[in-house]
PDB file of C-alpha atoms in Angstrom:
ATOM      1  CA  MET P   1      21.721  -1.638   5.339  1.00 44.00           C
ATOM      2  CA  GLN P   2      19.562  -3.384   7.920  1.00 42.00           C
ATOM      3  CA  VAL P   3      20.563  -3.049  11.572  1.00 43.00           C
ATOM      4  CA  LYS P   4      19.819  -6.256  13.425  1.00 45.00           C
ATOM      5  CA  GLY P   5      18.401  -5.978  16.910  1.00 46.00           C
ATOM      6  CA  ASP P   6      17.937  -2.208  16.906  1.00 73.00           C
ATOM      7  CA  SER P   7      14.195  -1.903  17.399  1.00 85.00           C
ATOM      8  CA  SER P   8      14.193   1.872  17.935  1.00 89.00           C
ATOM      9  CA  LEU P   9      16.099   2.448  14.684  1.00 93.00           C
ATOM     10  CA  ASN P  10      13.679   0.182  12.801  1.00 94.00           C
ATOM     11  CA  LYS P  11      10.720   2.132  14.228  1.00 95.00           C
ATOM     12  CA  LEU P  12      12.311   5.383  13.064  1.00 96.00           C
ATOM     13  CA  ILE P  13      12.905   3.886   9.612  1.00 95.00           C
ATOM     14  CA  LEU P  14       9.225   2.948   9.342  1.00 96.00           C
ATOM     15  CA  LEU P  15       8.147   6.411  10.496  1.00 96.00           C
ATOM     16  CA  PHE P  16      10.533   7.917   7.926  1.00 96.00           C
ATOM     17  CA  VAL P  17       8.962   5.767   5.175  1.00 96.00           C
ATOM     18  CA  PHE P  18       5.445   6.873   6.183  1.00 94.00           C
ATOM     19  CA  ASP P  19       6.557  10.493   6.250  1.00 94.00           C
ATOM     20  CA  LYS P  20       8.240  10.342   2.838  1.00 93.00           C
ATOM     21  CA  MET P  21       5.393   8.460   1.121  1.00 91.00           C
ATOM     22  CA  GLU P  22       2.859  11.106   2.247  1.00 86.00           C
ATOM     23  CA  VAL P  23      -0.064   8.678   1.734  1.00 84.00           C
ATOM     24  CA  PRO P  24      -1.559   5.882   3.822  1.00 86.00           C
ATOM     25  CA  LEU P  25       0.117   2.524   3.239  1.00 89.00           C
ATOM     26  CA  SER P  26      -1.137  -1.040   3.440  1.00 86.00           C
ATOM     27  CA  GLU P  27       0.786  -3.641   5.392  1.00 89.00           C
ATOM     28  CA  ASN P  28       1.651  -5.433   2.145  1.00 87.00           C
ATOM     29  CA  THR P  29       3.088  -2.238   0.678  1.00 89.00           C
ATOM     30  CA  ILE P  30       5.154  -1.627   3.807  1.00 93.00           C
ATOM     31  CA  LEU P  31       6.494  -5.196   3.802  1.00 92.00           C
ATOM     32  CA  ASP P  32       7.330  -4.996   0.105  1.00 91.00           C
ATOM     33  CA  MET P  33       9.075  -1.634   0.372  1.00 92.00           C
ATOM     34  CA  CYS P  34      10.981  -2.207   3.605  1.00 93.00           C
ATOM     35  CA  CYS P  35      11.705  -5.933   3.504  1.00 91.00           C
ATOM     36  CA  SER P  36      11.371  -7.411   0.013  1.00 88.00           C
ATOM     37  CA  SER P  37      12.436  -4.642  -2.380  1.00 90.00           C
ATOM     38  CA  ASN P  38      14.950  -3.258   0.108  1.00 92.00           C
ATOM     39  CA  ASN P  39      16.704  -4.625   3.136  1.00 89.00           C
ATOM     40  CA  TRP P  40      15.892  -1.764   5.491  1.00 93.00           C
ATOM     41  CA  ILE P  41      14.125  -3.955   8.068  1.00 92.00           C
ATOM     42  CA  ALA P  42      14.073  -7.730   8.567  1.00 91.00           C
ATOM     43  CA  TYR P  43      10.766  -9.256   7.496  1.00 89.00           C
ATOM     44  CA  MET P  44      10.212 -10.930  10.880  1.00 91.00           C
ATOM     45  CA  ASP P  45      10.757  -7.620  12.708  1.00 91.00           C
ATOM     46  CA  CYS P  46       8.469  -5.499  10.545  1.00 91.00           C
ATOM     47  CA  GLN P  47       5.057  -6.764  11.705  1.00 90.00           C
ATOM     48  CA  PRO P  48       5.796  -6.440  15.448  1.00 93.00           C
ATOM     49  CA  ILE P  49       7.218  -2.953  14.872  1.00 94.00           C
ATOM     50  CA  LEU P  50       4.085  -1.906  12.981  1.00 93.00           C
ATOM     51  CA  ASN P  51       1.973  -3.150  15.896  1.00 93.00           C
ATOM     52  CA  GLN P  52       4.119  -1.247  18.396  1.00 95.00           C
ATOM     53  CA  LEU P  53       3.878   1.982  16.388  1.00 96.00           C
ATOM     54  CA  LEU P  54       0.110   1.520  16.218  1.00 94.00           C
ATOM     55  CA  GLU P  55      -0.130   0.752  19.941  1.00 94.00           C
ATOM     56  CA  HIS P  56       1.868   3.867  20.861  1.00 94.00           C
ATOM     57  CA  ASN P  57      -0.158   6.090  18.490  1.00 94.00           C
ATOM     58  CA  PHE P  58       2.730   6.898  16.149  1.00 96.00           C
ATOM     59  CA  ILE P  59       0.663   5.519  13.259  1.00 96.00           C
ATOM     60  CA  TYR P  60      -3.063   4.876  12.914  1.00 92.00           C
ATOM     61  CA  ASN P  61      -5.475   2.983  10.689  1.00 89.00           C
ATOM     62  CA  VAL P  62      -7.369   5.358   8.391  1.00 84.00           C
ATOM     63  CA  SER P  63      -9.225   2.678   6.431  1.00 73.00           C
ATOM     64  CA  THR P  64     -12.770   1.436   6.831  1.00 63.00           C
ATOM     65  CA  SER P  65     -12.277  -1.288   4.215  1.00 64.00           C
ATOM     66  CA  ASP P  66     -11.066  -4.863   4.661  1.00 69.00           C
ATOM     67  CA  GLU P  67      -7.373  -4.054   4.400  1.00 74.00           C
ATOM     68  CA  PRO P  68      -6.010  -1.588   6.951  1.00 82.00           C
ATOM     69  CA  MET P  69      -4.207   1.480   5.616  1.00 84.00           C
ATOM     70  CA  TYR P  70      -1.807   3.153   8.010  1.00 90.00           C
ATOM     71  CA  THR P  71      -0.487   6.687   8.156  1.00 91.00           C
ATOM     72  CA  ILE P  72       1.762   8.623  10.498  1.00 95.00           C
ATOM     73  CA  THR P  73       0.181  10.599  13.353  1.00 95.00           C
ATOM     74  CA  PRO P  74       1.236  14.032  14.609  1.00 95.00           C
ATOM     75  CA  ASP P  75       2.950  12.272  17.543  1.00 95.00           C
ATOM     76  CA  GLY P  76       4.778  10.071  15.044  1.00 95.00           C
ATOM     77  CA  ARG P  77       5.978  13.155  13.170  1.00 95.00           C
ATOM     78  CA  VAL P  78       7.201  14.762  16.403  1.00 95.00           C
ATOM     79  CA  CYS P  79       9.060  11.579  17.328  1.00 94.00           C
ATOM     80  CA  LEU P  80      10.620  11.389  13.873  1.00 95.00           C
ATOM     81  CA  ALA P  81      11.587  15.081  13.959  1.00 94.00           C
ATOM     82  CA  ASN P  82      13.310  14.605  17.315  1.00 94.00           C
ATOM     83  CA  PHE P  83      15.190  11.419  16.454  1.00 94.00           C
ATOM     84  CA  PHE P  84      15.559  11.163  12.654  1.00 88.00           C
ATOM     85  CA  VAL P  85      19.282  11.941  12.982  1.00 94.00           C
ATOM     86  CA  LYS P  86      19.640   8.476  14.539  1.00 94.00           C
ATOM     87  CA  ILE P  87      18.833   7.021  11.103  1.00 95.00           C
ATOM     88  CA  PRO P  88      22.150   6.867   9.226  1.00 94.00           C
ATOM     89  CA  ALA P  89      22.333   9.496   6.487  1.00 94.00           C
ATOM     90  CA  SER P  90      23.013   6.796   3.879  1.00 93.00           C
ATOM     91  CA  THR P  91      19.805   4.985   4.891  1.00 94.00           C
ATOM     92  CA  ARG P  92      17.771   8.206   4.783  1.00 94.00           C
ATOM     93  CA  GLU P  93      19.162   8.977   1.324  1.00 95.00           C
ATOM     94  CA  ALA P  94      18.452   5.446   0.051  1.00 95.00           C
ATOM     95  CA  ILE P  95      14.874   5.569   1.361  1.00 95.00           C
ATOM     96  CA  SER P  96      14.261   9.048  -0.055  1.00 94.00           C
ATOM     97  CA  LEU P  97      15.611   8.073  -3.480  1.00 95.00           C
ATOM     98  CA  PHE P  98      13.667   4.794  -3.588  1.00 94.00           C
ATOM     99  CA  ILE P  99      10.417   6.514  -2.618  1.00 92.00           C
ATOM    100  CA  LYS P 100      10.939   9.329  -5.119  1.00 91.00           C
ATOM    101  CA  GLN P 101      11.423   6.760  -7.891  1.00 92.00           C
ATOM    102  CA  ASN P 102       8.621   4.388  -6.809  1.00 89.00           C
ATOM    103  CA  ARG P 103       5.909   6.450  -5.044  1.00 84.00           C
ATOM    104  CA  ALA P 104       3.504   6.433  -7.997  1.00 80.00           C
ATOM    105  CA  LYS P 105       3.939   2.703  -8.604  1.00 82.00           C
ATOM    106  CA  TYR P 106       3.120   1.820  -4.986  1.00 82.00           C
ATOM    107  CA  ARG P 107       0.152   4.180  -4.848  1.00 78.00           C
ATOM    108  CA  LYS P 108      -1.307   2.684  -8.005  1.00 76.00           C
ATOM    109  CA  LYS P 109      -0.657  -0.872  -6.816  1.00 76.00           C
ATOM    110  CA  GLN P 110      -2.477  -0.418  -3.515  1.00 74.00           C
ATOM    111  CA  GLU P 111      -5.310   1.697  -4.936  1.00 78.00           C
ATOM    112  CA  CYS P 112      -6.193  -0.659  -7.816  1.00 81.00           C
ATOM    113  CA  VAL P 113      -7.000  -4.114  -6.493  1.00 82.00           C
ATOM    114  CA  ALA P 114      -8.085  -7.079  -8.611  1.00 86.00           C
ATOM    115  CA  ASP P 115      -8.812 -10.746  -8.016  1.00 89.00           C
ATOM    116  CA  TYR P 116     -10.578 -13.568  -9.839  1.00 91.00           C
ATOM    117  CA  PHE P 117     -11.858 -17.066  -9.098  1.00 93.00           C
ATOM    118  CA  MET P 118     -13.671 -19.911 -10.832  1.00 94.00           C
ATOM    119  CA  ASN P 119     -17.409 -20.371 -10.304  1.00 94.00           C
ATOM    120  CA  LYS P 120     -19.179 -23.737  -9.999  1.00 95.00           C
ATOM    121  CA  ASP P 121     -20.459 -23.478 -13.585  1.00 96.00           C
ATOM    122  CA  GLY P 122     -16.935 -23.033 -15.028  1.00 94.00           C
ATOM    123  CA  THR P 123     -17.200 -19.269 -15.556  1.00 95.00           C
ATOM    124  CA  TYR P 124     -14.950 -16.865 -13.681  1.00 95.00           C
ATOM    125  CA  THR P 125     -15.788 -13.925 -11.459  1.00 95.00           C
ATOM    126  CA  VAL P 126     -13.407 -10.971 -11.549  1.00 94.00           C
ATOM    127  CA  TYR P 127     -13.480  -8.456  -8.668  1.00 90.00           C
ATOM    128  CA  LEU P 128     -12.070  -4.996  -9.407  1.00 91.00           C
ATOM    129  CA  LYS P 129     -11.697  -2.177  -6.879  1.00 86.00           C
ATOM    130  CA  ILE P 130     -10.309   1.302  -6.624  1.00 84.00           C
ATOM    131  CA  ILE P 131      -9.551   1.908  -2.968  1.00 78.00           C
ATOM    132  CA  GLU P 132      -9.082   5.259  -1.315  1.00 73.00           C
ATOM    133  CA  PRO P 133      -7.840   5.371   2.292  1.00 63.00           C
ATOM    134  CA  ILE P 134     -11.313   5.810   3.768  1.00 64.00           C
ATOM    135  CA  GLN P 135     -13.350   3.477   1.551  1.00 69.00           C
ATOM    136  CA  PRO P 136     -13.497   1.921  -1.906  1.00 75.00           C
ATOM    137  CA  ILE P 137     -14.648   4.451  -4.514  1.00 82.00           C
ATOM    138  CA  LEU P 138     -15.427   1.830  -7.151  1.00 86.00           C
ATOM    139  CA  GLU P 139     -16.153  -1.896  -6.929  1.00 88.00           C
ATOM    140  CA  LEU P 140     -16.955  -4.013  -9.973  1.00 91.00           C
ATOM    141  CA  LYS P 141     -17.811  -7.675 -10.211  1.00 94.00           C
ATOM    142  CA  LEU P 142     -17.706  -9.202 -13.678  1.00 93.00           C
ATOM    143  CA  VAL P 143     -18.591 -12.748 -14.684  1.00 95.00           C
ATOM    144  CA  VAL P 144     -16.593 -13.881 -17.711  1.00 95.00           C
ATOM    145  CA  PRO P 145     -16.691 -17.146 -19.667  1.00 96.00           C
ATOM    146  CA  ASN P 146     -13.131 -18.386 -19.108  1.00 95.00           C
ATOM    147  CA  ARG P 147      -9.895 -18.090 -17.134  1.00 94.00           C
ATOM    148  CA  GLN P 148      -7.953 -16.370 -19.923  1.00 95.00           C
ATOM    149  CA  ILE P 149     -10.403 -13.461 -20.086  1.00 94.00           C
ATOM    150  CA  ALA P 150     -10.393 -13.206 -16.268  1.00 94.00           C
ATOM    151  CA  LYS P 151      -6.585 -13.203 -16.271  1.00 94.00           C
ATOM    152  CA  ASP P 152      -6.433 -10.537 -19.015  1.00 94.00           C
ATOM    153  CA  ILE P 153      -8.818  -8.252 -17.089  1.00 93.00           C
ATOM    154  CA  TYR P 154      -6.832  -8.853 -13.894  1.00 90.00           C
ATOM    155  CA  LYS P 155      -3.570  -7.844 -15.602  1.00 90.00           C
ATOM    156  CA  LYS P 156      -5.037  -4.725 -17.257  1.00 92.00           C
ATOM    157  CA  TRP P 157      -6.888  -3.359 -14.221  1.00 90.00           C
ATOM    158  CA  GLU P 158      -4.010  -1.384 -12.688  1.00 83.00           C
ATOM    159  CA  ASP P 159      -3.390   0.516 -15.932  1.00 85.00           C
ATOM    160  CA  LYS P 160      -7.045   0.967 -16.942  1.00 87.00           C
ATOM    161  CA  ALA P 161      -8.728   1.651 -13.581  1.00 86.00           C
ATOM    162  CA  ALA P 162      -8.564   5.449 -13.736  1.00 82.00           C
ATOM    163  CA  ASN P 163     -10.027   5.564 -17.250  1.00 86.00           C
ATOM    164  CA  ILE P 164     -12.814   3.155 -16.353  1.00 87.00           C
ATOM    165  CA  TYR P 165     -13.675   5.132 -13.234  1.00 84.00           C
ATOM    166  CA  THR P 166     -13.839   8.347 -15.276  1.00 84.00           C
ATOM    167  CA  LEU P 167     -16.020   6.680 -17.897  1.00 87.00           C
ATOM    168  CA  PHE P 168     -18.496   5.396 -15.297  1.00 85.00           C
ATOM    169  CA  TYR P 169     -18.532   8.659 -13.377  1.00 81.00           C
ATOM    170  CA  ASP P 170     -19.009  10.862 -16.434  1.00 84.00           C
ATOM    171  CA  ASN P 171     -21.793   8.673 -17.822  1.00 85.00           C
ATOM    172  CA  LEU P 172     -23.680   8.254 -14.563  1.00 85.00           C
ATOM    173  CA  VAL P 173     -23.308  11.722 -13.016  1.00 79.00           C
ATOM    174  CA  ASP P 174     -24.062  13.847 -16.090  1.00 64.00           C
TER     175      ASP P 174
END
């Protein structure tokens, strides 16, 4: 489905993805959606295209956290509206279907971030975050006795983050 060497088509495809997702996207999410999970854009072309869209104000960084989150600008929407017919209908349909089926999964994946590492004393520190486009809304740092517990927390975070946030919020705000 990928069109080699057609930079303007690839830019339109990225703008179409931003438009259909309707939420800011991290670079990792964009690369996964457009290059790894699908073959809409070549991996080596994606980063330069993102930079060009940013440079020409078709997308912008809405994040104040460590990882940039990009979203489409009004100029990007105008450009897409004027030229989206240059994206083959089959590509538009494939993108629309993929996003409809996977939007929630990608949102959850980029909003709920977890990591862990070993400390000098043999314990492990687990970092857990819930990230909104503007800033993290929850950051937790837990020290646990071993790698298995750290790994278990890491794996569960994506599914449990919303409940944990609600629990903290309800108990601290009331």
